[in-house]
Amino acid sequence: MSAFQRCLILAAEVAAKTEAAAAGGLTSSAKRRGKNFFEVVADLPNWGVGSKLRRKPWSETEYYEVTKVRVKSHDGRSGSAWGLWYSSPFHPGPAEEQIRGLAKHDWKVSADTSEQVSWKEAYREPKTKPKAEAS
């Protein structure tokens, strides 16, 4: 078998593996990772301040209400964050605390945060001008 034939066989094997991966035949080690904390809050208004975020292993009643976020400017995927810890819907933690585990890839927005209004909508100027006083 010539080197050219071996190269063709190898290329065919790589193409077959690529097609299998694209068709959903991924192994457990190749599954897509979730988002870390900063990848989630990057899509939210005001970097997620006021949002309720939780990790996937936690129950629906366990979440942080984000109060402050400090993002490292060089990558936007790391930094620090603080919030109030809720272990049940009506009992916040005693004070603001630093959120741990921000780099873990299992963060998501809690279900009831969808009602949140973006900062652009909250501070939008009214489109109509006030009427001038008639004399």
PDB file of C-alpha atoms in Angstrom:
ATOM      1  CA  MET A   1       0.000   0.000   0.000  1.00  0.00           C
ATOM      2  CA  SER A   2       1.451   3.333  -1.004  1.00  0.00           C
ATOM      3  CA  ALA A   3       1.661   6.421   1.177  1.00  0.00           C
ATOM      4  CA  PHE A   4      -0.944   8.099  -1.004  1.00  0.00           C
ATOM      5  CA  GLN A   5      -3.460   5.291  -0.411  1.00  0.00           C
ATOM      6  CA  ARG A   6      -2.848   5.400   3.359  1.00  0.00           C
ATOM      7  CA  CYS A   7      -3.443   9.149   3.299  1.00  0.00           C
ATOM      8  CA  LEU A   8      -6.758   8.669   1.444  1.00  0.00           C
ATOM      9  CA  ILE A   9      -7.903   6.016   3.924  1.00  0.00           C
ATOM     10  CA  LEU A  10      -7.006   8.241   6.877  1.00  0.00           C
ATOM     11  CA  ALA A  11      -8.877  11.182   5.339  1.00  0.00           C
ATOM     12  CA  ALA A  12     -11.960   8.984   4.816  1.00  0.00           C
ATOM     13  CA  GLU A  13     -11.859   7.851   8.472  1.00  0.00           C
ATOM     14  CA  VAL A  14     -11.625  11.452   9.706  1.00  0.00           C
ATOM     15  CA  ALA A  15     -14.538  12.470   7.468  1.00  0.00           C
ATOM     16  CA  ALA A  16     -16.650   9.583   8.797  1.00  0.00           C
ATOM     17  CA  LYS A  17     -15.947  10.593  12.418  1.00  0.00           C
ATOM     18  CA  THR A  18     -16.809  14.215  11.654  1.00  0.00           C
ATOM     19  CA  GLU A  19     -20.112  13.209  10.043  1.00  0.00           C
ATOM     20  CA  ALA A  20     -20.974  10.988  13.023  1.00  0.00           C
ATOM     21  CA  ALA A  21     -20.275  13.847  15.445  1.00  0.00           C
ATOM     22  CA  ALA A  22     -22.411  16.237  13.403  1.00  0.00           C
ATOM     23  CA  ALA A  23     -25.259  13.709  13.317  1.00  0.00           C
ATOM     24  CA  GLY A  24     -25.401  13.603  17.125  1.00  0.00           C
ATOM     25  CA  GLY A  25     -23.194  10.610  17.765  1.00  0.00           C
ATOM     26  CA  LEU A  26     -21.070  12.474  20.325  1.00  0.00           C
ATOM     27  CA  THR A  27     -19.539  10.592  23.210  1.00  0.00           C
ATOM     28  CA  SER A  28     -20.176  11.747  26.776  1.00  0.00           C
ATOM     29  CA  SER A  29     -16.747  13.382  26.978  1.00  0.00           C
ATOM     30  CA  ALA A  30     -17.469  15.468  23.886  1.00  0.00           C
ATOM     31  CA  LYS A  31     -20.826  16.851  25.059  1.00  0.00           C
ATOM     32  CA  ARG A  32     -21.243  20.588  24.858  1.00  0.00           C
ATOM     33  CA  ARG A  33     -20.428  22.431  28.059  1.00  0.00           C
ATOM     34  CA  GLY A  34     -22.850  24.850  29.632  1.00  0.00           C
ATOM     35  CA  LYS A  35     -22.180  28.535  30.218  1.00  0.00           C
ATOM     36  CA  ASN A  36     -20.254  29.988  33.113  1.00  0.00           C
ATOM     37  CA  PHE A  37     -21.698  32.867  35.160  1.00  0.00           C
ATOM     38  CA  PHE A  38     -20.230  35.646  33.022  1.00  0.00           C
ATOM     39  CA  GLU A  39     -21.311  34.059  29.743  1.00  0.00           C
ATOM     40  CA  VAL A  40     -24.885  34.021  31.103  1.00  0.00           C
ATOM     41  CA  VAL A  41     -24.951  37.601  32.443  1.00  0.00           C
ATOM     42  CA  ALA A  42     -23.338  39.003  29.287  1.00  0.00           C
ATOM     43  CA  ASP A  43     -26.700  38.499  27.534  1.00  0.00           C
ATOM     44  CA  LEU A  44     -28.679  40.198  30.319  1.00  0.00           C
ATOM     45  CA  PRO A  45     -29.223  43.942  30.766  1.00  0.00           C
ATOM     46  CA  ASN A  46     -26.788  45.689  33.135  1.00  0.00           C
ATOM     47  CA  TRP A  47     -24.635  42.528  33.371  1.00  0.00           C
ATOM     48  CA  GLY A  48     -27.418  40.700  35.209  1.00  0.00           C
ATOM     49  CA  VAL A  49     -27.724  43.021  38.204  1.00  0.00           C
ATOM     50  CA  GLY A  50     -31.186  42.379  39.658  1.00  0.00           C
ATOM     51  CA  SER A  51     -31.470  38.997  37.907  1.00  0.00           C
ATOM     52  CA  LYS A  52     -31.949  35.665  39.619  1.00  0.00           C
ATOM     53  CA  LEU A  53     -29.340  33.089  38.626  1.00  0.00           C
ATOM     54  CA  ARG A  54     -28.855  29.533  39.761  1.00  0.00           C
ATOM     55  CA  ARG A  55     -26.721  26.530  38.981  1.00  0.00           C
ATOM     56  CA  LYS A  56     -28.305  23.489  37.342  1.00  0.00           C
ATOM     57  CA  PRO A  57     -27.846  21.134  40.348  1.00  0.00           C
ATOM     58  CA  TRP A  58     -29.793  23.519  42.617  1.00  0.00           C
ATOM     59  CA  SER A  59     -33.563  23.394  43.029  1.00  0.00           C
ATOM     60  CA  GLU A  60     -35.806  26.135  41.612  1.00  0.00           C
ATOM     61  CA  THR A  61     -36.034  27.801  45.048  1.00  0.00           C
ATOM     62  CA  GLU A  62     -32.252  28.123  45.452  1.00  0.00           C
ATOM     63  CA  TYR A  63     -30.727  31.057  43.596  1.00  0.00           C
ATOM     64  CA  TYR A  64     -28.718  34.260  43.872  1.00  0.00           C
ATOM     65  CA  GLU A  65     -30.234  37.654  43.209  1.00  0.00           C
ATOM     66  CA  VAL A  66     -27.280  39.465  41.669  1.00  0.00           C
ATOM     67  CA  THR A  67     -26.476  42.836  43.277  1.00  0.00           C
ATOM     68  CA  LYS A  68     -23.028  43.682  41.913  1.00  0.00           C
ATOM     69  CA  VAL A  69     -20.798  42.387  39.106  1.00  0.00           C
ATOM     70  CA  ARG A  70     -17.166  43.238  38.419  1.00  0.00           C
ATOM     71  CA  VAL A  71     -15.979  41.914  35.064  1.00  0.00           C
ATOM     72  CA  LYS A  72     -12.332  41.667  34.056  1.00  0.00           C
ATOM     73  CA  SER A  73     -12.042  43.797  30.959  1.00  0.00           C
ATOM     74  CA  HIS A  74      -9.491  41.673  29.125  1.00  0.00           C
ATOM     75  CA  ASP A  75     -11.773  38.710  28.434  1.00  0.00           C
ATOM     76  CA  GLY A  76     -15.281  39.366  29.779  1.00  0.00           C
ATOM     77  CA  ARG A  77     -15.548  35.759  30.977  1.00  0.00           C
ATOM     78  CA  SER A  78     -14.127  36.161  34.468  1.00  0.00           C
ATOM     79  CA  GLY A  79     -14.339  38.482  37.430  1.00  0.00           C
ATOM     80  CA  SER A  80     -16.281  38.740  40.688  1.00  0.00           C
ATOM     81  CA  ALA A  81     -19.951  38.939  41.579  1.00  0.00           C
ATOM     82  CA  TRP A  82     -22.023  39.517  44.702  1.00  0.00           C
ATOM     83  CA  GLY A  83     -25.628  38.775  45.526  1.00  0.00           C
ATOM     84  CA  LEU A  84     -28.304  37.750  48.005  1.00  0.00           C
ATOM     85  CA  TRP A  85     -28.644  33.991  48.505  1.00  0.00           C
ATOM     86  CA  TYR A  86     -32.202  32.657  48.527  1.00  0.00           C
ATOM     87  CA  SER A  87     -32.690  29.110  49.759  1.00  0.00           C
ATOM     88  CA  SER A  88     -36.466  29.468  49.626  1.00  0.00           C
ATOM     89  CA  PRO A  89     -38.595  32.034  47.768  1.00  0.00           C
ATOM     90  CA  PHE A  90     -39.200  34.315  50.748  1.00  0.00           C
ATOM     91  CA  HIS A  91     -36.030  34.150  52.835  1.00  0.00           C
ATOM     92  CA  PRO A  92     -33.045  36.104  51.485  1.00  0.00           C
ATOM     93  CA  GLY A  93     -29.656  35.767  53.050  1.00  0.00           C
ATOM     94  CA  PRO A  94     -28.775  38.187  55.840  1.00  0.00           C
ATOM     95  CA  ALA A  95     -26.476  40.311  53.693  1.00  0.00           C
ATOM     96  CA  GLU A  96     -24.797  40.586  50.337  1.00  0.00           C
ATOM     97  CA  GLU A  97     -22.164  37.887  49.864  1.00  0.00           C
ATOM     98  CA  GLN A  98     -19.638  37.039  47.187  1.00  0.00           C
ATOM     99  CA  ILE A  99     -20.918  34.422  44.763  1.00  0.00           C
ATOM    100  CA  ARG A 100     -18.668  31.383  44.459  1.00  0.00           C
ATOM    101  CA  GLY A 101     -18.267  28.945  41.584  1.00  0.00           C
ATOM    102  CA  LEU A 102     -18.533  31.553  38.834  1.00  0.00           C
ATOM    103  CA  ALA A 103     -16.259  29.604  36.468  1.00  0.00           C
ATOM    104  CA  LYS A 104     -18.367  26.435  36.626  1.00  0.00           C
ATOM    105  CA  HIS A 105     -20.194  25.717  33.384  1.00  0.00           C
ATOM    106  CA  ASP A 106     -23.681  25.084  34.753  1.00  0.00           C
ATOM    107  CA  TRP A 107     -25.199  28.528  35.402  1.00  0.00           C
ATOM    108  CA  LYS A 108     -28.603  29.560  34.103  1.00  0.00           C
ATOM    109  CA  VAL A 109     -31.196  32.278  34.601  1.00  0.00           C
ATOM    110  CA  SER A 110     -33.971  31.401  37.028  1.00  0.00           C
ATOM    111  CA  ALA A 111     -37.387  31.034  35.392  1.00  0.00           C
ATOM    112  CA  ASP A 112     -39.069  34.123  36.869  1.00  0.00           C
ATOM    113  CA  THR A 113     -36.411  36.575  35.621  1.00  0.00           C
ATOM    114  CA  SER A 114     -38.008  36.748  32.176  1.00  0.00           C
ATOM    115  CA  GLU A 115     -40.228  39.639  33.350  1.00  0.00           C
ATOM    116  CA  GLN A 116     -37.194  41.865  33.816  1.00  0.00           C
ATOM    117  CA  VAL A 117     -37.134  45.016  31.699  1.00  0.00           C
ATOM    118  CA  SER A 118     -33.872  45.985  30.038  1.00  0.00           C
ATOM    119  CA  TRP A 119     -32.219  49.209  31.142  1.00  0.00           C
ATOM    120  CA  LYS A 120     -32.708  50.691  27.668  1.00  0.00           C
ATOM    121  CA  GLU A 121     -36.470  50.250  27.912  1.00  0.00           C
ATOM    122  CA  ALA A 122     -36.606  51.512  31.494  1.00  0.00           C
ATOM    123  CA  TYR A 123     -34.839  54.794  30.695  1.00  0.00           C
ATOM    124  CA  ARG A 124     -36.242  55.415  27.216  1.00  0.00           C
ATOM    125  CA  GLU A 125     -37.394  58.970  26.564  1.00  0.00           C
ATOM    126  CA  PRO A 126     -41.057  59.357  25.670  1.00  0.00           C
ATOM    127  CA  LYS A 127     -41.546  59.800  21.925  1.00  0.00           C
ATOM    128  CA  THR A 128     -44.237  62.453  22.197  1.00  0.00           C
ATOM    129  CA  LYS A 129     -43.327  66.013  23.031  1.00  0.00           C
ATOM    130  CA  PRO A 130     -45.330  67.876  25.669  1.00  0.00           C
ATOM    131  CA  LYS A 131     -47.958  70.170  24.206  1.00  0.00           C
ATOM    132  CA  ALA A 132     -47.235  73.888  24.283  1.00  0.00           C
ATOM    133  CA  GLU A 133     -49.540  75.909  26.488  1.00  0.00           C
ATOM    134  CA  ALA A 134     -52.239  77.754  24.590  1.00  0.00           C
ATOM    135  CA  SER A 135     -52.466  81.467  25.392  1.00  0.00           C
TER     136      SER A 135
END
